[in-house]
Structure formats: structure tokens, C-alpha cells
mmCIF file of C-alpha atoms in Angstrom:
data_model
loop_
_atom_site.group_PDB
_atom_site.id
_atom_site.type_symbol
_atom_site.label_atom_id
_atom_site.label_comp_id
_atom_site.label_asym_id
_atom_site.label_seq_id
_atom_site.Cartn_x
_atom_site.Cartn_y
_atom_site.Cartn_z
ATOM 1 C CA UNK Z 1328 0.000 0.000 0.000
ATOM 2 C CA UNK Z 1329 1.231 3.860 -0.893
ATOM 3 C CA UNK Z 1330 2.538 6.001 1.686
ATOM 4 C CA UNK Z 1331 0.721 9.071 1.621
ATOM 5 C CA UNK Z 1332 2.407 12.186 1.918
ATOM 6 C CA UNK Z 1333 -0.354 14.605 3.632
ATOM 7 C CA UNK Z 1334 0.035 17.820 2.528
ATOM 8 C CA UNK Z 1335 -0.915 20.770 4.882
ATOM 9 C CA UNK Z 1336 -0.956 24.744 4.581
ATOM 10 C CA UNK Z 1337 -0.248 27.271 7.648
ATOM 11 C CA UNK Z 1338 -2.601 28.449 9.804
ATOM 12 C CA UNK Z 1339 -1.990 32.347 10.615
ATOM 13 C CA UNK Z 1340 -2.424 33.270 14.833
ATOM 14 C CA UNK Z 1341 -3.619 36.802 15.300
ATOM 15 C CA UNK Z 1342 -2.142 39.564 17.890
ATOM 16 C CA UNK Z 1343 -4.708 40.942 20.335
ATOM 17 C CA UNK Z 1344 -4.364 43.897 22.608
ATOM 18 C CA UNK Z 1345 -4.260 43.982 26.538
ATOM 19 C CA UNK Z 1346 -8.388 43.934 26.778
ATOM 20 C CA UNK Z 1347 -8.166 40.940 24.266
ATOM 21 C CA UNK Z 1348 -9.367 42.715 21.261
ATOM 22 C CA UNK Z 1349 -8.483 41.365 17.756
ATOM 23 C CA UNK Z 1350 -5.430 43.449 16.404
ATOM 24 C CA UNK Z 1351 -4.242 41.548 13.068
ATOM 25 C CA UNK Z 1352 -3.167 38.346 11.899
ATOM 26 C CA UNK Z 1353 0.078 37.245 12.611
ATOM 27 C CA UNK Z 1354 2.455 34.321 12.051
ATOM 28 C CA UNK Z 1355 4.481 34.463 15.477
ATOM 29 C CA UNK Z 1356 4.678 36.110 18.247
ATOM 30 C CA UNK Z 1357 7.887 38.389 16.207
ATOM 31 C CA UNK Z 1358 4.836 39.960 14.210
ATOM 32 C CA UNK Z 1359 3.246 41.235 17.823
ATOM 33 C CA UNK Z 1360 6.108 43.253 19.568
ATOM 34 C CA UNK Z 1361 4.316 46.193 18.708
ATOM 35 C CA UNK Z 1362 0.694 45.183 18.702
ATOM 36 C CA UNK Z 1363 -0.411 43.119 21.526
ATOM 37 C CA UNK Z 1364 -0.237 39.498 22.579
ATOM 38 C CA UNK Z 1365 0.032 36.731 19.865
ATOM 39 C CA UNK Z 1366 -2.759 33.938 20.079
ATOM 40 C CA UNK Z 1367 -2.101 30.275 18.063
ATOM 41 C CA UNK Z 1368 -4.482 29.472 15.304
ATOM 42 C CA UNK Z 1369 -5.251 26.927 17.357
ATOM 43 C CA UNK Z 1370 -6.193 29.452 20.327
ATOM 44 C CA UNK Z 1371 -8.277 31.791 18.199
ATOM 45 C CA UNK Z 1372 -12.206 31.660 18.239
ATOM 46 C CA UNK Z 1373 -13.755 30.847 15.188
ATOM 47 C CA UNK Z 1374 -14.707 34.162 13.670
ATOM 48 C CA UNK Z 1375 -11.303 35.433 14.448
ATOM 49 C CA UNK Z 1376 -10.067 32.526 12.381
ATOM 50 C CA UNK Z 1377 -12.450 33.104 9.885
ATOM 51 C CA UNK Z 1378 -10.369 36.252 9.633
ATOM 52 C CA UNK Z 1379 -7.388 35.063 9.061
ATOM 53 C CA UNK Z 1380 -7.831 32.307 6.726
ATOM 54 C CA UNK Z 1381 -6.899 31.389 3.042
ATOM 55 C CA UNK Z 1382 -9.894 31.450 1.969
ATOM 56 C CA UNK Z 1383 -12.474 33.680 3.350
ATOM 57 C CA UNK Z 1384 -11.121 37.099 3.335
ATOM 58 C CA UNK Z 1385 -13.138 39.673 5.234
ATOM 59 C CA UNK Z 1386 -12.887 43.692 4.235
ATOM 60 C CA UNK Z 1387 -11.847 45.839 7.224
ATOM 61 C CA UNK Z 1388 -10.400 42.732 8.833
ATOM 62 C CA UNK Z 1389 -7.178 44.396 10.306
ATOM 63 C CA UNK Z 1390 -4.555 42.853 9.209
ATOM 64 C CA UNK Z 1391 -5.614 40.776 6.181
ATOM 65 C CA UNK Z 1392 -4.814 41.544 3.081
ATOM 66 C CA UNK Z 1393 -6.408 41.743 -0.019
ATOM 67 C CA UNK Z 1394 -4.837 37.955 -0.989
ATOM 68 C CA UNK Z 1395 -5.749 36.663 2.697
ATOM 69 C CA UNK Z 1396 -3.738 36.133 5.672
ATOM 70 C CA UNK Z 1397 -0.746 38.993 6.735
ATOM 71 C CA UNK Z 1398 0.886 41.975 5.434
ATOM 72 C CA UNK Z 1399 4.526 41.082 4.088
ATOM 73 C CA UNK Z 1400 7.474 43.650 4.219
ATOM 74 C CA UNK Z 1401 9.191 45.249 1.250
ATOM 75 C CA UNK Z 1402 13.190 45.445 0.687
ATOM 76 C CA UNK Z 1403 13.999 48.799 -0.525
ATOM 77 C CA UNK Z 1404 17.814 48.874 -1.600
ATOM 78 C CA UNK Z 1405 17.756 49.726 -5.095
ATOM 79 C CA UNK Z 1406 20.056 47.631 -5.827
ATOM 80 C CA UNK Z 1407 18.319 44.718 -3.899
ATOM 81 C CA UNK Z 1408 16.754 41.935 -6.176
ATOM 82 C CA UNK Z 1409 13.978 41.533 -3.830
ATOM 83 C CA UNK Z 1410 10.912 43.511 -3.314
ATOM 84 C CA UNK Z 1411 7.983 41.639 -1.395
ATOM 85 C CA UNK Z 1412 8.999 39.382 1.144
ATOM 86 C CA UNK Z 1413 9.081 38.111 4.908
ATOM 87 C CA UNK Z 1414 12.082 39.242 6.817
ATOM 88 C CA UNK Z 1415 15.116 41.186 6.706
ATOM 89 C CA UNK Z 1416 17.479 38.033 5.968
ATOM 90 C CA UNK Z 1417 15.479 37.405 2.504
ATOM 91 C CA UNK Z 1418 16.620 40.647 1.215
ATOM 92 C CA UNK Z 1419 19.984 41.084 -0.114
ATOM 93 C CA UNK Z 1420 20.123 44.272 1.648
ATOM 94 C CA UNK Z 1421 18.927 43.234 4.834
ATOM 95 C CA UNK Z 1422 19.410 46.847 6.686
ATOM 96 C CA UNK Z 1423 17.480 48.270 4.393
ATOM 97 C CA UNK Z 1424 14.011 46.426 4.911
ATOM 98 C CA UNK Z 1425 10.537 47.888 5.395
ATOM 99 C CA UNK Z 1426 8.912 45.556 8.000
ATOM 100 C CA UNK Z 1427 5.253 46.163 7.068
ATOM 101 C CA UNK Z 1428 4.505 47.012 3.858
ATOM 102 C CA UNK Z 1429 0.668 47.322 3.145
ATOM 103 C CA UNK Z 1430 1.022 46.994 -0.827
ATOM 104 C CA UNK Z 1431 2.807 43.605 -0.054
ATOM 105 C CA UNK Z 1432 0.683 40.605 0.786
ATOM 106 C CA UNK Z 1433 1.400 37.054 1.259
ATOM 107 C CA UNK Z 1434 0.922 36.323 -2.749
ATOM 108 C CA UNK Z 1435 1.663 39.405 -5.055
ATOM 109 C CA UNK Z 1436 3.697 43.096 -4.248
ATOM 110 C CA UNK Z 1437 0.524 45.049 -5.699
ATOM 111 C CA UNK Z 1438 2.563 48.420 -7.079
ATOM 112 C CA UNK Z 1439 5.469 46.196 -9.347
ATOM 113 C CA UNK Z 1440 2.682 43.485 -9.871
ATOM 114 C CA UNK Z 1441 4.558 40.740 -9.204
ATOM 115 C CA UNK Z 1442 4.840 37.608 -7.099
ATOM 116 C CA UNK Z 1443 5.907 37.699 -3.265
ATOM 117 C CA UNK Z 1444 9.066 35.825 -2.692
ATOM 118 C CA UNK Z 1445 11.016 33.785 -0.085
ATOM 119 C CA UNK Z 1446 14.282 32.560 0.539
ATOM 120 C CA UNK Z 1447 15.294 29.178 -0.630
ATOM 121 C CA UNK Z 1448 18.432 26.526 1.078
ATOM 122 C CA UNK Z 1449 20.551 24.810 -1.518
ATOM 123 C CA UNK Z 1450 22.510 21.532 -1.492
ATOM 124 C CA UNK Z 1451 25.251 20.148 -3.156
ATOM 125 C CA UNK Z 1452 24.629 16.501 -4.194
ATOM 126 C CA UNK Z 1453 26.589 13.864 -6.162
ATOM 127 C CA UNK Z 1454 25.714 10.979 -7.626
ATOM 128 C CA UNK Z 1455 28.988 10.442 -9.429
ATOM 129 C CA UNK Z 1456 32.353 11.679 -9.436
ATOM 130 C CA UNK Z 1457 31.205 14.438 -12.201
ATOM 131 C CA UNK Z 1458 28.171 15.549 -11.973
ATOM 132 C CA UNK Z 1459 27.333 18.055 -9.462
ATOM 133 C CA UNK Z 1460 23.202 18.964 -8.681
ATOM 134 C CA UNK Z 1461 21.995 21.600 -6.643
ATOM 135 C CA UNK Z 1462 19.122 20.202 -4.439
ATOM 136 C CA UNK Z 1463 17.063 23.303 -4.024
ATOM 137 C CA UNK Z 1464 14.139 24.020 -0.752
ATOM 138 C CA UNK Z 1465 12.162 26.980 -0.236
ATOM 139 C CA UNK Z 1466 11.634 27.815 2.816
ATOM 140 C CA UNK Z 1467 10.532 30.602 5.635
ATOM 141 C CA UNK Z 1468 14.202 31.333 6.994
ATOM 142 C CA UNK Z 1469 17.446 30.807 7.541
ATOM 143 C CA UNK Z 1470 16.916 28.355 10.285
ATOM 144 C CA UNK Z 1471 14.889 25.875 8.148
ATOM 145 C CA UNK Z 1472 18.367 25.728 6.369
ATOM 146 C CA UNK Z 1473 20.297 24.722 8.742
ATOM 147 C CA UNK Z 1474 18.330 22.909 11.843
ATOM 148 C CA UNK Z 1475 16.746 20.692 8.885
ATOM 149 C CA UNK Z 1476 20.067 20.772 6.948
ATOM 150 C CA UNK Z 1477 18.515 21.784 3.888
ATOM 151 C CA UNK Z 1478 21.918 23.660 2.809
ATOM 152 C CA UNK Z 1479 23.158 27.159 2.016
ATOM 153 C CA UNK Z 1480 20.274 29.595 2.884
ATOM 154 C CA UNK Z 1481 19.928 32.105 -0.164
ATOM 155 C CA UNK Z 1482 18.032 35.647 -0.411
ATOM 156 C CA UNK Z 1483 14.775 35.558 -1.965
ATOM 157 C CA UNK Z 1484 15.906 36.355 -5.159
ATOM 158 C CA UNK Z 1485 14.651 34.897 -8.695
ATOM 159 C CA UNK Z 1486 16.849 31.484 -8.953
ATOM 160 C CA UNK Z 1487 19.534 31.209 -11.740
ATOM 161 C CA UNK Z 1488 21.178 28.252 -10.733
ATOM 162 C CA UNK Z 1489 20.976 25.243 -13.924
ATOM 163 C CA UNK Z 1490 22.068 23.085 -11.857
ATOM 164 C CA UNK Z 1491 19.228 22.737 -9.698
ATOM 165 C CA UNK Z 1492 15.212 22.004 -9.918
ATOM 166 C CA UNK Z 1493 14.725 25.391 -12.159
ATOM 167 C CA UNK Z 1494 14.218 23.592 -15.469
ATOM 168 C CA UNK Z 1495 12.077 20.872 -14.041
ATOM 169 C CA UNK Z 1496 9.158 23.254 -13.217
ATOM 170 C CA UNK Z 1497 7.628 26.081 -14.610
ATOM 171 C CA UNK Z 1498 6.675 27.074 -10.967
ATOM 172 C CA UNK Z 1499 10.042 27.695 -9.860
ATOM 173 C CA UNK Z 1500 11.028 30.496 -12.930
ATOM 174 C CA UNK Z 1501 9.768 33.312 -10.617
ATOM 175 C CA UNK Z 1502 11.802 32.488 -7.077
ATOM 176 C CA UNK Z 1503 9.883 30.793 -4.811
ATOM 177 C CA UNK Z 1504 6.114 31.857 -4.028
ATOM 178 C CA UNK Z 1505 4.292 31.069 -0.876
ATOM 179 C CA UNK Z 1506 2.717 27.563 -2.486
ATOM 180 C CA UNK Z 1507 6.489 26.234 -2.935
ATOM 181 C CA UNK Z 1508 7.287 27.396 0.619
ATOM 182 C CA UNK Z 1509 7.876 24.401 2.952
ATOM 183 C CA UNK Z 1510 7.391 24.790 6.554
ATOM 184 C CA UNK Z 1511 7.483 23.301 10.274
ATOM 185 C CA UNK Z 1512 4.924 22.916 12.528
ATOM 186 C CA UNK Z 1513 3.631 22.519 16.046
ATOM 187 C CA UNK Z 1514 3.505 18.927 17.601
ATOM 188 C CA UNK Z 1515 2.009 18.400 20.926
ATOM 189 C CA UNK Z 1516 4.338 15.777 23.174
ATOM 190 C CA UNK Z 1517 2.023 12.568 22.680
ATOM 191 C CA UNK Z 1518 3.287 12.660 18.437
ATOM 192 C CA UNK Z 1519 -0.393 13.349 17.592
ATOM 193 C CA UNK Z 1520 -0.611 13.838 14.364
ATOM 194 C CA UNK Z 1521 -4.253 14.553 14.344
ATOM 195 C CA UNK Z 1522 -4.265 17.347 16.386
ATOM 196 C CA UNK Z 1523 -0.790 19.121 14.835
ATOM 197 C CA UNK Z 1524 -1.061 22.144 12.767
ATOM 198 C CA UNK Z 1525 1.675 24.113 10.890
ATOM 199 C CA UNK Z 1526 3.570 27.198 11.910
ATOM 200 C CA UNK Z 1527 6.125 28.814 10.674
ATOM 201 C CA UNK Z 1528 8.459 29.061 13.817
ATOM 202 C CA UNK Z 1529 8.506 27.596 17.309
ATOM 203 C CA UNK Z 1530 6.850 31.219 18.460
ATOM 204 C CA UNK Z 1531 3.960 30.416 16.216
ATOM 205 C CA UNK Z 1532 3.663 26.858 18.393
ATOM 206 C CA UNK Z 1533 1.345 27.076 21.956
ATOM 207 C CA UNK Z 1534 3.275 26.399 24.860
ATOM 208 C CA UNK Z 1535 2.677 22.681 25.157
ATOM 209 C CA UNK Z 1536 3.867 21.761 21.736
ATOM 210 C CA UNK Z 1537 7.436 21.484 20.379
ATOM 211 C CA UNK Z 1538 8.506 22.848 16.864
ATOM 212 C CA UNK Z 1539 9.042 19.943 14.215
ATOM 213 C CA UNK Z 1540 11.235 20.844 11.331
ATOM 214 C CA UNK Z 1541 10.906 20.788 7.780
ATOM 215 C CA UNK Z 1542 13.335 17.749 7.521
ATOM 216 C CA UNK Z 1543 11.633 15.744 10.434
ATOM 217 C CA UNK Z 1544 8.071 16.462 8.968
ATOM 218 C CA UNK Z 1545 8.879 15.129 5.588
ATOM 219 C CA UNK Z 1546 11.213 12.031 6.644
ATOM 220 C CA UNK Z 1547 9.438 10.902 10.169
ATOM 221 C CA UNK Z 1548 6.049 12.046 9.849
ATOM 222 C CA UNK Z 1549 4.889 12.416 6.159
ATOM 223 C CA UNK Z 1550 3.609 15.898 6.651
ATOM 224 C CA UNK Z 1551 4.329 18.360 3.732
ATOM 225 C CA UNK Z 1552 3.441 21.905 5.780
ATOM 226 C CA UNK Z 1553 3.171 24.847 3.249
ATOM 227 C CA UNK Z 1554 2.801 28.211 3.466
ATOM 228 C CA UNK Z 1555 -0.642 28.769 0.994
ATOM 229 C CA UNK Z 1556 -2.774 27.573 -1.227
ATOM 230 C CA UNK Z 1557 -1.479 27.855 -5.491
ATOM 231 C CA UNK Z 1558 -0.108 25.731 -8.316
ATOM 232 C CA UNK Z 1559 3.465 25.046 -6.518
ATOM 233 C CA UNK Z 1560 1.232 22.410 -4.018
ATOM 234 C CA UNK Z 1561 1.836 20.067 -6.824
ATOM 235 C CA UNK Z 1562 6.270 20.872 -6.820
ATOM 236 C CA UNK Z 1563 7.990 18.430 -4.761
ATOM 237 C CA UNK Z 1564 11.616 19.790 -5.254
ATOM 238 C CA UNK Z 1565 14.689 17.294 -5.041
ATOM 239 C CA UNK Z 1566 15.798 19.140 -1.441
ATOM 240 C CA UNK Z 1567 11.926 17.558 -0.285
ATOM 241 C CA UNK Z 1568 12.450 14.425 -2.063
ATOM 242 C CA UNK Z 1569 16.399 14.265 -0.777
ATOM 243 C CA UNK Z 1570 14.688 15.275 3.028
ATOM 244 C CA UNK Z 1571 11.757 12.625 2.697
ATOM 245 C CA UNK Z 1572 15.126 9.779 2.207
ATOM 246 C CA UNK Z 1573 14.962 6.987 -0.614
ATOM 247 C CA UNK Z 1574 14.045 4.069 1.593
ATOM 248 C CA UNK Z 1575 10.195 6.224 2.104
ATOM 249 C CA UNK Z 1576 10.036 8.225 -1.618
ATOM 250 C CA UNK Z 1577 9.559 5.152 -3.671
ATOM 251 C CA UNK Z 1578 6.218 4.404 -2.733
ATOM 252 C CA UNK Z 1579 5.074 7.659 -1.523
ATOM 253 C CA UNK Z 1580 2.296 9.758 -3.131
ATOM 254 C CA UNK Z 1581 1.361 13.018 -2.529
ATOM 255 C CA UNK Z 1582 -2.469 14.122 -1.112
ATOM 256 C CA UNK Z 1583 -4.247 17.008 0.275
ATOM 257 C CA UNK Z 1584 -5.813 17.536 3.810
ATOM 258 C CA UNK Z 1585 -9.721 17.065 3.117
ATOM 259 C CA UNK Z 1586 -9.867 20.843 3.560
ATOM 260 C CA UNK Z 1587 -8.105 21.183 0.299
ATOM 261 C CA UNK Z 1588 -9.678 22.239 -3.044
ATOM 262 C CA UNK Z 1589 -7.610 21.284 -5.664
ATOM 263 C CA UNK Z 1590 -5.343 17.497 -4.946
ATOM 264 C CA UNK Z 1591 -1.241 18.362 -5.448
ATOM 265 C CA UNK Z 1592 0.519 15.786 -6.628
ATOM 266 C CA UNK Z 1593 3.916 14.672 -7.163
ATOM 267 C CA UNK Z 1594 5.683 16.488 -10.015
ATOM 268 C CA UNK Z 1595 8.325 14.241 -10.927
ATOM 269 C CA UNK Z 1596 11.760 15.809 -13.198
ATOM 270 C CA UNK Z 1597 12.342 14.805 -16.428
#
């Protein structure tokens, strides 16, 4: 029987003020200094998470942006290759980043009309003595790369590397969007995978879970946590496949959560 890899997208928390009044939506507690208390997506009431979802985007939410979920930040070097994106460490110029941004949501920078991008880890792998391939992840941060030892973390700049998945998918010509973002997630200390949910760093976890990595997701749980919703659901790049390990790939087939529209699938390269 198939091994099913269940795919997943993040839930956003929200910040709320000190008399518990809905601020925005959030990702971590990082995105409240200034605004409040963060509250788990798992915390939230319902119409609060109504707010903040994928899919049902209210006007006047606070917060939510005209693509769903949170506002994004901008790099502003002019000489940076990155405009829309998450932190400071996916710019090129990380000094020079605007931390909120309200023409940059989670999908598209509305003023250059373009797609919002994030970082990405790459790997050297060899399957010869000759032939060098770049296995390419994107991810949130820096610390996917290296506490899932996904490789060298790069800005989130378009990706011009041959050597790596770019020619395999027509996704991946752009940088990496949100839908090719891989992700951890919250686990609660009994391995329950029915109650986990995915976050995009241990502050976006509630106090009784632990953070799982994008590495330990893939390999020990089959859990493929994304950021949204979009055509790079279906893109299963060779630093997932190489973090999912050969003995489990063979057999494994990709599906949606039941809350899912449109079933990913694997992608395989040419």
C-alpha cells in the first residue's frame, strides 16, 4: 500500500491587545512586539479565524490583506533583487528592509505586480564523481536551512542556478512563491498527528507543543506543511524528495488535507 504524503498549509495566529481585542493576523509572536499578545491558530475563536484564513477574506479585517492572511514587508535597496517578502534576511540588503509594507501581501507586491518571494536553502549533491546537482528548498528562513540541513540559505531572489530544480518546473522560474514554501509545525508531546497544525516558527507553536522541522516532517512524519494555497502544491523539489530519504520516496504519493480544493501531486523531473 502507498505512503501518503499529507500535505498541509499554515494556519496564521492573530495579535490581540491587553483587553483581548483582535489586532491583526500574525504568524508568530515576532509579528506582535508592537501590537499586543500573539494567540495560536489553534487558540483563536472561530470568527477570528475566519479572519485570518486562506480562503475567506473579510474587508476591514485588520490585518488581512487583499490575498488573505498577513501583510509582508518590502526590501527597498535599489540595488536589492527583492521587493515583497518576509524578513530582513530574505533581502539582499537586509538593513534596508521595510517591516510592514501594506502593498505587499502574502501572494503578489501590488505596485510592481509581481509575485511575493522567499528565501530558498541549496545543497550540493553527487551521484557520481562528475556531476554536481543543486538540491534546491524553499523555505521561511534561515533556520529551516540549517536545523533541517537543507543547505546554504539564499536571499529571496529569482533562482539562476541550472544546476538545480529550475528547469524541471515552470513554478520555480519566478523564485519561490508562498505555495512552494515548505514549513514546520507545532507537535504536541504525545506525536499526535491529528491534532498538529503548521507554523512557521517555534513562536507560532502554543506552549505545550514542540517545533518539528521541515526535515523531520517530511522524513518521520509524512507531513508536507506549506505556506498557501497555489499551483506550486503540486512541486515536490529534489531538497523535499532528498529530506523525505529513498528508503520512504519510492512508494510515496502526494495528497491534500480534506480541507483542500484542488489534490497536489507529485511532479516528478524529467
Amino acid at each position: 500500500m502507498d505512503k501518503e504524503l499529507e500535505q498541509k498549509i499554515v494556519k496564521f495566529g492573530a495579535c490581540y491587545d491587553k483587553d483581548i481585542k483582535f489586532q491583526k493576523c500574525a504568524f508568530d509572536l515576532e509579528d506582535c512586539k508592537l501590537d499586543g499578545v500573539f494567540v495560536h491558530s489553534s487558540g483563536m475563536n472561530f470568527g477570528d479565524s475566519m479572519r485570518c484564513s486562506h480562503d475567506l477574506v473579510l474587508p476591514d479585517a485588520g490585518g488581512v490583506t487583499a490575498s488573505g492572511g498577513v501583510t509582508m514587508g518590502r526590501c527597498t535597496n535599489p540595488k536589492d533583487g527583492v521587493q515583497c517578502t518576509n524578513r530582513a534576511d530574505s533581502c539582499e540588503y537586509p538593513g534596508d528592509y521595510l517591516h510592514v509594507d501594506e502593498s505587499c501581501t502574502l501572494q503578489n507586491d501590488l505596485i510592481k505586480n509581481s509575485t511575493t518571494r522567499f528565501p530558498y536553502c541549496i545543497k550540493e549533491s553527487s551521484n557520481d564523481l562528475t556531476t554536481i546537482t543543486n538540491l534546491m528548498t524553499c523555505v521561511w528562513s534561515r533556520d529551516d536551512c540549517e536545523n533541517s540541513e537543507l543547505g546554504m540559505f539564499h536571499a529571496a531572489t529569482t533562482i539562476t542556478d541550472k544546476n538545480s530544480d529550475l528547469d524541471s518546473y515552470d513554478q520555480l522560474q519566478d523564485g519561490c512563491d508562498c505555495s512552494l514554501v515548505h514549513t514546520g509545525g507545532c507537535m504536541d508531546i504525545n506525536n499526535d498527528k491529528s491534532t498538529f497544525y503548521c507554523a512557521t516558527t517555534l513562536q507560532g507553536c502554543n506552549v505545550d507543543r514542540r517545533f518539528v522541522g521541515v526535515r523531520e516532517l517530511l522524513h518521520r512524519y509524512a507531513i508536507d506543511c506549506r505556506l498557501c494555497q497555489g499551483s506550486g502544491n503540486s512541486v515536490l523539489t529534489d531538497g523535499a524528495r532528498e529530506a523525505i530519504g529513498p528508503p520512504r520516496l519510492s512508494n510515496m504519493i502526494l495528497t491534500p488535507s480534506p480541507a483542500h480544493i484542488s489534490p497536489p501531486h507529485i511532479n516528478a523531473p524529467p
